[in-house]
Amino acid sequence: MKSSVLMTDTIFPDTALEEGVFKKEGVEFNISPSHDLETLAELGKDADALLVVYAKISAELIHKLNNCKVIVKAGIGYNNIDVKAASEKGIIVANVPDYCQDEVADHTFGMFLALARKICHLDSQVAKGTWDANQGKDAPRLRGKKFGLLGCGAIGQQVALRARAFGLDVVGYDPYSSSELLSKHHIDKIDDLEEFLHDVDYLSLHLPLTEETRHIIDKSSLEKMKESALIINTSRGGLVQENDLYAALIEKRVAGAALDVLEFEPPRSAPELSSLSNVIITPHTAFLSQDSVSELRTKASQEVAKTINHGTPKNRVN
């Protein structure tokens, strides 16, 4: 009898890529018409694997899976999967952390440049009929400023490469990375978070969302930063307490923010934030390109097949 995988949900126009991988690997492929608990429990109870995009994989659902060996998230963040419950049941959880590093790094630095050089604001003024070069006179010179990476994993390291090309001095705070490793990527490590926040001119977030990191940027941390600081977040929306950020922006305690992710998507607080001329918001699109989505879908499917057929995924998270 063939091993089987249930794809719980999809945002993609078809499932041809997934079907191709599983056919080649001899795995039966099914897709659920709905990602409500009852449907997933019924269709997934005997499946060997789940392939998940945004569906909530709760402890209640996991307890109903009789045969599941692996749950693979088609993406980087896996907050929609109850990893603890999966671990307790002996189910491997895996993700695809390496599919869009260049795209996210490019988007991060593109948003930073647009914010620092006031590109979006100036463009909107021209569209309104205002031709006033002086509206850009407060843009800072970038060379020699400190570009801070809060989190220095693979994407942070790619951002560092781009920042150095613009003459920025790159510093990083990451308790899980050694000074030796970061120095190979020309990132000067700062071990104290308060010192790091105080020193940086520009702050770019590259952290997973955990209980430890949730709202790591809040009123307290914002008060430690320079009034001229710019904040860029292309990582996880929950890292930033958006009401605190909004207050800091209107009170001019920080100079601007560029956000590709928000705590609630579609947003609750974005209309307020997006009304500010020193804020840029894009709709969680940093990971997207003509190539990244097909890469993600292929790698996620291969993780499923690799685990079913050989017992070990490349990127296990539990």
PDB file of C-alpha atoms in Angstrom:
ATOM      1  CA  MET A   1       0.000   0.000   0.000  1.00  0.00           C
ATOM      2  CA  LYS A   2       1.318   3.429  -0.972  1.00  0.00           C
ATOM      3  CA  SER A   3       2.233   6.009   1.645  1.00  0.00           C
ATOM      4  CA  SER A   4      -0.021   9.064   1.495  1.00  0.00           C
ATOM      5  CA  VAL A   5       0.155  12.791   2.135  1.00  0.00           C
ATOM      6  CA  LEU A   6      -2.724  15.181   2.775  1.00  0.00           C
ATOM      7  CA  MET A   7      -2.239  18.788   1.718  1.00  0.00           C
ATOM      8  CA  THR A   8      -4.386  20.685   4.212  1.00  0.00           C
ATOM      9  CA  ASP A   9      -4.728  23.944   2.291  1.00  0.00           C
ATOM     10  CA  THR A  10      -3.161  25.950  -0.496  1.00  0.00           C
ATOM     11  CA  ILE A  11      -2.843  29.498  -1.772  1.00  0.00           C
ATOM     12  CA  PHE A  12      -1.354  28.322  -5.059  1.00  0.00           C
ATOM     13  CA  PRO A  13      -3.277  28.246  -8.358  1.00  0.00           C
ATOM     14  CA  ASP A  14      -2.829  24.483  -8.741  1.00  0.00           C
ATOM     15  CA  THR A  15      -1.034  21.529  -7.167  1.00  0.00           C
ATOM     16  CA  ALA A  16       0.845  20.310 -10.249  1.00  0.00           C
ATOM     17  CA  LEU A  17       4.294  20.777  -8.686  1.00  0.00           C
ATOM     18  CA  GLU A  18       3.341  18.868  -5.552  1.00  0.00           C
ATOM     19  CA  GLU A  19       1.678  16.083  -7.519  1.00  0.00           C
ATOM     20  CA  GLY A  20       4.773  15.755  -9.713  1.00  0.00           C
ATOM     21  CA  VAL A  21       7.118  15.330  -6.748  1.00  0.00           C
ATOM     22  CA  PHE A  22       4.877  12.781  -5.014  1.00  0.00           C
ATOM     23  CA  LYS A  23       4.254  10.770  -8.191  1.00  0.00           C
ATOM     24  CA  LYS A  24       8.003  10.505  -8.734  1.00  0.00           C
ATOM     25  CA  GLU A  25       8.509   9.403  -5.111  1.00  0.00           C
ATOM     26  CA  GLY A  26       5.624   6.910  -5.136  1.00  0.00           C
ATOM     27  CA  VAL A  27       3.530   8.803  -2.597  1.00  0.00           C
ATOM     28  CA  GLU A  28      -0.249   9.132  -2.925  1.00  0.00           C
ATOM     29  CA  PHE A  29      -1.335  12.787  -2.898  1.00  0.00           C
ATOM     30  CA  ASN A  30      -4.636  14.209  -1.664  1.00  0.00           C
ATOM     31  CA  ILE A  31      -5.788  17.747  -0.974  1.00  0.00           C
ATOM     32  CA  SER A  32      -8.469  18.711   1.509  1.00  0.00           C
ATOM     33  CA  PRO A  33     -11.391  20.800   0.200  1.00  0.00           C
ATOM     34  CA  SER A  34     -11.508  22.608   3.559  1.00  0.00           C
ATOM     35  CA  HIS A  35      -9.159  23.174   6.480  1.00  0.00           C
ATOM     36  CA  ASP A  36     -11.738  23.015   9.249  1.00  0.00           C
ATOM     37  CA  LEU A  37     -10.954  20.603  12.083  1.00  0.00           C
ATOM     38  CA  GLU A  38     -13.571  17.999  11.252  1.00  0.00           C
ATOM     39  CA  THR A  39     -12.595  17.715   7.580  1.00  0.00           C
ATOM     40  CA  LEU A  40      -8.867  17.541   8.273  1.00  0.00           C
ATOM     41  CA  ALA A  41      -9.374  14.996  11.042  1.00  0.00           C
ATOM     42  CA  GLU A  42     -11.452  12.754   8.781  1.00  0.00           C
ATOM     43  CA  LEU A  43      -9.196  13.002   5.713  1.00  0.00           C
ATOM     44  CA  GLY A  44      -5.931  13.013   7.653  1.00  0.00           C
ATOM     45  CA  LYS A  45      -6.568  10.291  10.222  1.00  0.00           C
ATOM     46  CA  ASP A  46      -4.717   7.627   8.205  1.00  0.00           C
ATOM     47  CA  ALA A  47      -2.331   9.855   6.215  1.00  0.00           C
ATOM     48  CA  ASP A  48       1.410   9.369   6.628  1.00  0.00           C
ATOM     49  CA  ALA A  49       2.075  13.111   6.335  1.00  0.00           C
ATOM     50  CA  LEU A  50       0.485  16.545   6.295  1.00  0.00           C
ATOM     51  CA  LEU A  51       1.648  19.316   3.982  1.00  0.00           C
ATOM     52  CA  VAL A  52       0.512  22.617   5.490  1.00  0.00           C
ATOM     53  CA  VAL A  53       0.376  26.225   4.300  1.00  0.00           C
ATOM     54  CA  TYR A  54      -1.801  28.348   6.614  1.00  0.00           C
ATOM     55  CA  ALA A  55      -4.175  25.787   8.136  1.00  0.00           C
ATOM     56  CA  LYS A  56      -4.180  25.599  11.928  1.00  0.00           C
ATOM     57  CA  ILE A  57      -2.744  22.285  13.046  1.00  0.00           C
ATOM     58  CA  SER A  58      -3.929  22.190  16.643  1.00  0.00           C
ATOM     59  CA  ALA A  59      -3.260  19.691  19.405  1.00  0.00           C
ATOM     60  CA  GLU A  60      -6.845  18.482  18.978  1.00  0.00           C
ATOM     61  CA  LEU A  61      -6.231  17.679  15.311  1.00  0.00           C
ATOM     62  CA  ILE A  62      -2.840  16.112  15.974  1.00  0.00           C
ATOM     63  CA  HIS A  63      -4.355  13.725  18.531  1.00  0.00           C
ATOM     64  CA  LYS A  64      -6.728  12.461  15.802  1.00  0.00           C
ATOM     65  CA  LEU A  65      -3.890  11.572  13.393  1.00  0.00           C
ATOM     66  CA  ASN A  66      -3.399   7.799  13.605  1.00  0.00           C
ATOM     67  CA  ASN A  67      -0.545   7.270  11.181  1.00  0.00           C
ATOM     68  CA  CYS A  68       1.170  10.629  10.665  1.00  0.00           C
ATOM     69  CA  LYS A  69       4.967  10.611  10.668  1.00  0.00           C
ATOM     70  CA  VAL A  70       5.677  14.182   9.601  1.00  0.00           C
ATOM     71  CA  ILE A  71       4.016  17.595   9.291  1.00  0.00           C
ATOM     72  CA  VAL A  72       5.773  19.910   6.839  1.00  0.00           C
ATOM     73  CA  LYS A  73       5.087  23.645   6.722  1.00  0.00           C
ATOM     74  CA  ALA A  74       5.367  25.078   3.215  1.00  0.00           C
ATOM     75  CA  GLY A  75       7.099  28.175   4.524  1.00  0.00           C
ATOM     76  CA  ILE A  76       9.519  29.385   7.167  1.00  0.00           C
ATOM     77  CA  GLY A  77       7.325  30.270  10.130  1.00  0.00           C
ATOM     78  CA  TYR A  78       5.440  27.364  11.727  1.00  0.00           C
ATOM     79  CA  ASN A  79       3.406  29.154  14.396  1.00  0.00           C
ATOM     80  CA  ASN A  80       0.214  27.600  13.021  1.00  0.00           C
ATOM     81  CA  ILE A  81       1.434  24.130  14.053  1.00  0.00           C
ATOM     82  CA  ASP A  82       1.325  22.929  17.654  1.00  0.00           C
ATOM     83  CA  VAL A  83       4.891  21.625  17.688  1.00  0.00           C
ATOM     84  CA  LYS A  84       4.684  20.530  21.334  1.00  0.00           C
ATOM     85  CA  ALA A  85       1.672  18.316  20.658  1.00  0.00           C
ATOM     86  CA  ALA A  86       3.341  16.858  17.567  1.00  0.00           C
ATOM     87  CA  SER A  87       6.495  16.086  19.521  1.00  0.00           C
ATOM     88  CA  GLU A  88       4.517  14.384  22.274  1.00  0.00           C
ATOM     89  CA  LYS A  89       2.933  12.136  19.655  1.00  0.00           C
ATOM     90  CA  GLY A  90       6.282  11.393  17.997  1.00  0.00           C
ATOM     91  CA  ILE A  91       5.479  13.332  14.823  1.00  0.00           C
ATOM     92  CA  ILE A  92       8.321  15.166  13.114  1.00  0.00           C
ATOM     93  CA  VAL A  93       7.701  18.818  12.205  1.00  0.00           C
ATOM     94  CA  ALA A  94       9.757  20.355   9.390  1.00  0.00           C
ATOM     95  CA  ASN A  95       9.788  23.618   7.444  1.00  0.00           C
ATOM     96  CA  VAL A  96      11.524  25.235   4.462  1.00  0.00           C
ATOM     97  CA  PRO A  97      13.780  27.941   5.889  1.00  0.00           C
ATOM     98  CA  ASP A  98      16.024  28.406   2.862  1.00  0.00           C
ATOM     99  CA  TYR A  99      13.753  29.136  -0.090  1.00  0.00           C
ATOM    100  CA  CYS A 100      13.527  32.948  -0.242  1.00  0.00           C
ATOM    101  CA  GLN A 101      16.616  34.347   1.446  1.00  0.00           C
ATOM    102  CA  ASP A 102      17.619  36.605  -1.451  1.00  0.00           C
ATOM    103  CA  GLU A 103      14.069  37.872  -1.935  1.00  0.00           C
ATOM    104  CA  VAL A 104      13.608  38.812   1.729  1.00  0.00           C
ATOM    105  CA  ALA A 105      17.056  40.414   1.916  1.00  0.00           C
ATOM    106  CA  ASP A 106      16.362  42.421  -1.263  1.00  0.00           C
ATOM    107  CA  HIS A 107      12.955  43.518   0.013  1.00  0.00           C
ATOM    108  CA  THR A 108      14.406  44.450   3.397  1.00  0.00           C
ATOM    109  CA  PHE A 109      17.054  46.648   1.908  1.00  0.00           C
ATOM    110  CA  GLY A 110      14.710  48.046  -0.729  1.00  0.00           C
ATOM    111  CA  MET A 111      12.272  49.152   1.986  1.00  0.00           C
ATOM    112  CA  PHE A 112      15.128  50.585   4.004  1.00  0.00           C
ATOM    113  CA  LEU A 113      16.400  52.651   1.072  1.00  0.00           C
ATOM    114  CA  ALA A 114      12.896  53.849   0.208  1.00  0.00           C
ATOM    115  CA  LEU A 115      12.397  54.940   3.822  1.00  0.00           C
ATOM    116  CA  ALA A 116      15.803  56.514   4.356  1.00  0.00           C
ATOM    117  CA  ARG A 117      15.749  58.359   1.033  1.00  0.00           C
ATOM    118  CA  LYS A 118      12.041  59.278   1.490  1.00  0.00           C
ATOM    119  CA  ILE A 119      11.266  57.798  -1.915  1.00  0.00           C
ATOM    120  CA  CYS A 120       7.662  56.780  -1.245  1.00  0.00           C
ATOM    121  CA  HIS A 121       6.812  60.080   0.424  1.00  0.00           C
ATOM    122  CA  LEU A 122       8.364  62.132  -2.387  1.00  0.00           C
ATOM    123  CA  ASP A 123       6.610  60.030  -5.020  1.00  0.00           C
ATOM    124  CA  SER A 124       3.247  60.589  -3.323  1.00  0.00           C
ATOM    125  CA  GLN A 125       3.875  64.329  -3.203  1.00  0.00           C
ATOM    126  CA  VAL A 126       4.656  64.460  -6.919  1.00  0.00           C
ATOM    127  CA  ALA A 127       1.479  62.465  -7.604  1.00  0.00           C
ATOM    128  CA  LYS A 128      -0.444  65.146  -5.697  1.00  0.00           C
ATOM    129  CA  GLY A 129       1.120  67.877  -7.838  1.00  0.00           C
ATOM    130  CA  THR A 130       3.806  69.026  -5.378  1.00  0.00           C
ATOM    131  CA  TRP A 131       7.255  69.393  -6.937  1.00  0.00           C
ATOM    132  CA  ASP A 132       9.473  70.253  -3.980  1.00  0.00           C
ATOM    133  CA  ALA A 133      12.981  68.802  -3.792  1.00  0.00           C
ATOM    134  CA  ASN A 134      13.418  70.293  -0.329  1.00  0.00           C
ATOM    135  CA  GLN A 135      11.061  67.679   1.094  1.00  0.00           C
ATOM    136  CA  GLY A 136      13.988  65.274   0.749  1.00  0.00           C
ATOM    137  CA  LYS A 137      16.556  67.467   2.475  1.00  0.00           C
ATOM    138  CA  ASP A 138      16.365  65.590   5.786  1.00  0.00           C
ATOM    139  CA  ALA A 139      17.379  62.246   4.265  1.00  0.00           C
ATOM    140  CA  PRO A 140      20.470  60.954   6.096  1.00  0.00           C
ATOM    141  CA  ARG A 141      23.769  60.068   4.495  1.00  0.00           C
ATOM    142  CA  LEU A 142      24.075  56.299   4.907  1.00  0.00           C
ATOM    143  CA  ARG A 143      27.824  55.757   4.746  1.00  0.00           C
ATOM    144  CA  GLY A 144      29.350  55.279   8.170  1.00  0.00           C
ATOM    145  CA  LYS A 145      26.042  54.810   9.998  1.00  0.00           C
ATOM    146  CA  LYS A 146      25.333  51.684  12.086  1.00  0.00           C
ATOM    147  CA  PHE A 147      22.946  49.183  10.553  1.00  0.00           C
ATOM    148  CA  GLY A 148      21.750  46.819  13.286  1.00  0.00           C
ATOM    149  CA  LEU A 149      20.557  43.263  12.727  1.00  0.00           C
ATOM    150  CA  LEU A 150      18.338  41.898  15.480  1.00  0.00           C
ATOM    151  CA  GLY A 151      18.850  38.254  14.578  1.00  0.00           C
ATOM    152  CA  CYS A 152      21.785  37.217  12.413  1.00  0.00           C
ATOM    153  CA  GLY A 153      20.732  34.016  10.675  1.00  0.00           C
ATOM    154  CA  ALA A 154      20.912  33.348   6.948  1.00  0.00           C
ATOM    155  CA  ILE A 155      18.645  36.234   5.903  1.00  0.00           C
ATOM    156  CA  GLY A 156      20.298  38.663   8.315  1.00  0.00           C
ATOM    157  CA  GLN A 157      23.652  37.708   6.849  1.00  0.00           C
ATOM    158  CA  GLN A 158      22.357  38.403   3.334  1.00  0.00           C
ATOM    159  CA  VAL A 159      21.078  41.807   4.469  1.00  0.00           C
ATOM    160  CA  ALA A 160      24.509  42.525   5.976  1.00  0.00           C
ATOM    161  CA  LEU A 161      26.086  41.914   2.562  1.00  0.00           C
ATOM    162  CA  ARG A 162      23.808  44.518   0.992  1.00  0.00           C
ATOM    163  CA  ALA A 163      24.281  47.015   3.805  1.00  0.00           C
ATOM    164  CA  ARG A 164      28.056  46.868   3.563  1.00  0.00           C
ATOM    165  CA  ALA A 165      27.835  47.637  -0.172  1.00  0.00           C
ATOM    166  CA  PHE A 166      26.325  51.007   0.830  1.00  0.00           C
ATOM    167  CA  GLY A 167      29.112  51.798   3.268  1.00  0.00           C
ATOM    168  CA  LEU A 168      27.118  50.994   6.400  1.00  0.00           C
ATOM    169  CA  ASP A 169      28.790  49.509   9.472  1.00  0.00           C
ATOM    170  CA  VAL A 170      26.881  46.343  10.348  1.00  0.00           C
ATOM    171  CA  VAL A 171      26.364  45.262  13.954  1.00  0.00           C
ATOM    172  CA  GLY A 172      24.261  42.414  15.248  1.00  0.00           C
ATOM    173  CA  TYR A 173      22.565  41.099  18.353  1.00  0.00           C
ATOM    174  CA  ASP A 174      22.042  37.348  18.366  1.00  0.00           C
ATOM    175  CA  PRO A 175      22.651  35.302  21.528  1.00  0.00           C
ATOM    176  CA  TYR A 176      22.639  32.100  19.465  1.00  0.00           C
ATOM    177  CA  SER A 177      25.442  33.101  17.065  1.00  0.00           C
ATOM    178  CA  SER A 178      29.104  33.369  17.988  1.00  0.00           C
ATOM    179  CA  SER A 179      31.270  36.413  17.382  1.00  0.00           C
ATOM    180  CA  GLU A 180      33.498  34.229  15.200  1.00  0.00           C
ATOM    181  CA  LEU A 181      30.619  33.210  12.952  1.00  0.00           C
ATOM    182  CA  LEU A 182      29.299  36.746  12.590  1.00  0.00           C
ATOM    183  CA  SER A 183      32.753  38.169  11.897  1.00  0.00           C
ATOM    184  CA  LYS A 184      32.932  35.907   8.836  1.00  0.00           C
ATOM    185  CA  HIS A 185      29.974  37.903   7.514  1.00  0.00           C
ATOM    186  CA  HIS A 186      31.528  41.229   8.598  1.00  0.00           C
ATOM    187  CA  ILE A 187      28.977  41.687  11.381  1.00  0.00           C
ATOM    188  CA  ASP A 188      30.272  43.074  14.672  1.00  0.00           C
ATOM    189  CA  LYS A 189      28.466  41.314  17.496  1.00  0.00           C
ATOM    190  CA  ILE A 190      27.038  43.302  20.415  1.00  0.00           C
ATOM    191  CA  ASP A 191      26.180  41.071  23.382  1.00  0.00           C
ATOM    192  CA  ASP A 192      23.998  43.496  25.325  1.00  0.00           C
ATOM    193  CA  LEU A 193      20.556  44.189  23.826  1.00  0.00           C
ATOM    194  CA  GLU A 194      20.157  47.562  25.536  1.00  0.00           C
ATOM    195  CA  GLU A 195      23.548  48.710  24.254  1.00  0.00           C
ATOM    196  CA  PHE A 196      22.679  47.414  20.792  1.00  0.00           C
ATOM    197  CA  LEU A 197      19.383  49.313  20.640  1.00  0.00           C
ATOM    198  CA  HIS A 198      21.050  52.486  21.908  1.00  0.00           C
ATOM    199  CA  ASP A 199      23.876  52.343  19.350  1.00  0.00           C
ATOM    200  CA  VAL A 200      22.176  51.525  16.059  1.00  0.00           C
ATOM    201  CA  ASP A 201      21.005  54.101  13.548  1.00  0.00           C
ATOM    202  CA  TYR A 202      18.882  51.589  11.666  1.00  0.00           C
ATOM    203  CA  LEU A 203      17.301  48.422  13.035  1.00  0.00           C
ATOM    204  CA  SER A 204      16.317  45.432  10.898  1.00  0.00           C
ATOM    205  CA  LEU A 205      14.471  42.502  12.489  1.00  0.00           C
ATOM    206  CA  HIS A 206      15.287  38.910  11.528  1.00  0.00           C
ATOM    207  CA  LEU A 207      13.913  36.761  14.343  1.00  0.00           C
ATOM    208  CA  PRO A 208      11.446  33.907  14.652  1.00  0.00           C
ATOM    209  CA  LEU A 209       8.315  34.676  16.635  1.00  0.00           C
ATOM    210  CA  THR A 210       8.457  32.928  20.006  1.00  0.00           C
ATOM    211  CA  GLU A 211       7.241  33.733  23.490  1.00  0.00           C
ATOM    212  CA  GLU A 212      10.709  35.139  24.117  1.00  0.00           C
ATOM    213  CA  THR A 213      10.688  37.435  21.082  1.00  0.00           C
ATOM    214  CA  ARG A 214       7.024  38.518  20.981  1.00  0.00           C
ATOM    215  CA  HIS A 215       6.874  42.340  21.241  1.00  0.00           C
ATOM    216  CA  ILE A 216      10.644  42.560  21.598  1.00  0.00           C
ATOM    217  CA  ILE A 217      10.165  46.010  20.075  1.00  0.00           C
ATOM    218  CA  ASP A 218       7.843  47.794  22.502  1.00  0.00           C
ATOM    219  CA  LYS A 219       7.660  51.065  24.412  1.00  0.00           C
ATOM    220  CA  SER A 220      10.647  50.153  26.570  1.00  0.00           C
ATOM    221  CA  SER A 221      12.932  49.172  23.704  1.00  0.00           C
ATOM    222  CA  LEU A 222      11.828  52.094  21.535  1.00  0.00           C
ATOM    223  CA  GLU A 223      12.767  54.496  24.332  1.00  0.00           C
ATOM    224  CA  LYS A 224      16.327  53.163  24.174  1.00  0.00           C
ATOM    225  CA  MET A 225      16.714  54.011  20.489  1.00  0.00           C
ATOM    226  CA  LYS A 226      17.874  57.185  18.786  1.00  0.00           C
ATOM    227  CA  GLU A 227      15.229  59.680  17.673  1.00  0.00           C
ATOM    228  CA  SER A 228      16.723  59.395  14.188  1.00  0.00           C
ATOM    229  CA  ALA A 229      16.379  55.594  14.126  1.00  0.00           C
ATOM    230  CA  LEU A 230      14.558  53.723  11.363  1.00  0.00           C
ATOM    231  CA  ILE A 231      13.000  50.292  11.968  1.00  0.00           C
ATOM    232  CA  ILE A 232      12.544  47.629   9.283  1.00  0.00           C
ATOM    233  CA  ASN A 233      10.579  44.428   9.858  1.00  0.00           C
ATOM    234  CA  THR A 234      10.316  41.749   7.177  1.00  0.00           C
ATOM    235  CA  SER A 235      10.328  38.895   9.683  1.00  0.00           C
ATOM    236  CA  ARG A 236       7.247  38.426  11.911  1.00  0.00           C
ATOM    237  CA  GLY A 237       4.619  41.017  12.776  1.00  0.00           C
ATOM    238  CA  GLY A 238       4.328  39.940  16.401  1.00  0.00           C
ATOM    239  CA  LEU A 239       7.874  41.090  17.084  1.00  0.00           C
ATOM    240  CA  VAL A 240       6.600  44.676  17.201  1.00  0.00           C
ATOM    241  CA  GLN A 241       4.017  46.140  19.558  1.00  0.00           C
ATOM    242  CA  GLU A 242       2.312  48.244  16.902  1.00  0.00           C
ATOM    243  CA  ASN A 243       0.506  50.642  19.233  1.00  0.00           C
ATOM    244  CA  ASP A 244       3.808  51.450  20.940  1.00  0.00           C
ATOM    245  CA  LEU A 245       5.469  51.946  17.560  1.00  0.00           C
ATOM    246  CA  TYR A 246       2.672  54.254  16.394  1.00  0.00           C
ATOM    247  CA  ALA A 247       2.999  56.345  19.550  1.00  0.00           C
ATOM    248  CA  ALA A 248       6.778  56.555  19.158  1.00  0.00           C
ATOM    249  CA  LEU A 249       6.393  57.697  15.553  1.00  0.00           C
ATOM    250  CA  ILE A 250       3.847  60.432  16.174  1.00  0.00           C
ATOM    251  CA  GLU A 251       5.795  61.634  19.214  1.00  0.00           C
ATOM    252  CA  LYS A 252       8.990  61.667  17.067  1.00  0.00           C
ATOM    253  CA  ARG A 253      10.832  59.302  19.415  1.00  0.00           C
ATOM    254  CA  VAL A 254      11.878  57.314  16.314  1.00  0.00           C
ATOM    255  CA  ALA A 255      12.089  58.610  12.760  1.00  0.00           C
ATOM    256  CA  GLY A 256      10.355  55.995  10.644  1.00  0.00           C
ATOM    257  CA  ALA A 257       9.368  52.387  10.031  1.00  0.00           C
ATOM    258  CA  ALA A 258       9.109  50.015   7.077  1.00  0.00           C
ATOM    259  CA  LEU A 259       6.976  46.928   7.684  1.00  0.00           C
ATOM    260  CA  ASP A 260       6.249  43.972   5.436  1.00  0.00           C
ATOM    261  CA  VAL A 261       4.586  42.051   8.275  1.00  0.00           C
ATOM    262  CA  LEU A 262       1.985  43.039  10.854  1.00  0.00           C
ATOM    263  CA  GLU A 263       0.728  41.356  13.982  1.00  0.00           C
ATOM    264  CA  PHE A 264      -2.712  40.881  12.435  1.00  0.00           C
ATOM    265  CA  GLU A 265      -3.059  40.296   8.714  1.00  0.00           C
ATOM    266  CA  PRO A 266      -5.242  41.723   7.242  1.00  0.00           C
ATOM    267  CA  PRO A 267      -4.270  44.502   9.630  1.00  0.00           C
ATOM    268  CA  ARG A 268      -6.087  46.088  12.516  1.00  0.00           C
ATOM    269  CA  SER A 269      -3.652  48.902  13.262  1.00  0.00           C
ATOM    270  CA  ALA A 270      -2.181  49.361   9.775  1.00  0.00           C
ATOM    271  CA  PRO A 271      -4.628  52.079   8.700  1.00  0.00           C
ATOM    272  CA  GLU A 272      -3.244  54.303  11.482  1.00  0.00           C
ATOM    273  CA  LEU A 273       0.366  53.384  10.769  1.00  0.00           C
ATOM    274  CA  SER A 274      -0.026  53.673   7.006  1.00  0.00           C
ATOM    275  CA  SER A 275      -1.417  57.193   7.358  1.00  0.00           C
ATOM    276  CA  LEU A 276       2.007  58.404   8.476  1.00  0.00           C
ATOM    277  CA  SER A 277       4.375  59.797   5.866  1.00  0.00           C
ATOM    278  CA  ASN A 278       7.351  58.172   7.589  1.00  0.00           C
ATOM    279  CA  VAL A 279       5.906  54.650   7.387  1.00  0.00           C
ATOM    280  CA  ILE A 280       6.003  52.161   4.505  1.00  0.00           C
ATOM    281  CA  ILE A 281       3.853  49.016   4.636  1.00  0.00           C
ATOM    282  CA  THR A 282       3.820  46.182   2.105  1.00  0.00           C
ATOM    283  CA  PRO A 283       1.384  43.214   2.315  1.00  0.00           C
ATOM    284  CA  HIS A 284       3.657  40.393   3.563  1.00  0.00           C
ATOM    285  CA  THR A 285       5.222  40.043   0.142  1.00  0.00           C
ATOM    286  CA  ALA A 286       8.984  40.010   0.833  1.00  0.00           C
ATOM    287  CA  PHE A 287       9.220  36.278   0.151  1.00  0.00           C
ATOM    288  CA  LEU A 288       7.612  36.447  -3.292  1.00  0.00           C
ATOM    289  CA  SER A 289       9.316  36.386  -6.659  1.00  0.00           C
ATOM    290  CA  GLN A 290       8.920  34.587  -9.967  1.00  0.00           C
ATOM    291  CA  ASP A 291      11.163  31.812  -8.670  1.00  0.00           C
ATOM    292  CA  SER A 292      10.665  31.608  -4.907  1.00  0.00           C
ATOM    293  CA  VAL A 293       7.167  30.101  -4.803  1.00  0.00           C
ATOM    294  CA  SER A 294       7.988  27.168  -7.096  1.00  0.00           C
ATOM    295  CA  GLU A 295      11.154  26.587  -5.060  1.00  0.00           C
ATOM    296  CA  LEU A 296       9.115  26.570  -1.842  1.00  0.00           C
ATOM    297  CA  ARG A 297       6.506  24.158  -3.158  1.00  0.00           C
ATOM    298  CA  THR A 298       9.103  21.754  -4.521  1.00  0.00           C
ATOM    299  CA  LYS A 299      11.242  21.768  -1.382  1.00  0.00           C
ATOM    300  CA  ALA A 300       8.244  21.343   0.932  1.00  0.00           C
ATOM    301  CA  SER A 301       7.021  18.354  -1.075  1.00  0.00           C
ATOM    302  CA  GLN A 302      10.514  16.864  -1.120  1.00  0.00           C
ATOM    303  CA  GLU A 303      10.693  17.198   2.682  1.00  0.00           C
ATOM    304  CA  VAL A 304       7.508  15.149   2.967  1.00  0.00           C
ATOM    305  CA  ALA A 305       8.724  12.452   0.560  1.00  0.00           C
ATOM    306  CA  LYS A 306      12.198  12.333   2.105  1.00  0.00           C
ATOM    307  CA  THR A 307      10.747  11.758   5.569  1.00  0.00           C
ATOM    308  CA  ILE A 308       8.214   9.146   4.466  1.00  0.00           C
ATOM    309  CA  ASN A 309      10.788   7.218   2.439  1.00  0.00           C
ATOM    310  CA  HIS A 310      13.924   7.742   4.508  1.00  0.00           C
ATOM    311  CA  GLY A 311      12.788   8.911   7.959  1.00  0.00           C
ATOM    312  CA  THR A 312      14.674  12.209   8.170  1.00  0.00           C
ATOM    313  CA  PRO A 313      13.800  15.632   6.719  1.00  0.00           C
ATOM    314  CA  LYS A 314      16.495  18.166   5.957  1.00  0.00           C
ATOM    315  CA  ASN A 315      14.999  20.878   8.177  1.00  0.00           C
ATOM    316  CA  ARG A 316      13.496  19.367  11.311  1.00  0.00           C
ATOM    317  CA  VAL A 317      12.256  21.885  13.874  1.00  0.00           C
ATOM    318  CA  ASN A 318      11.405  19.558  16.801  1.00  0.00           C
TER     319      ASN A 318
END
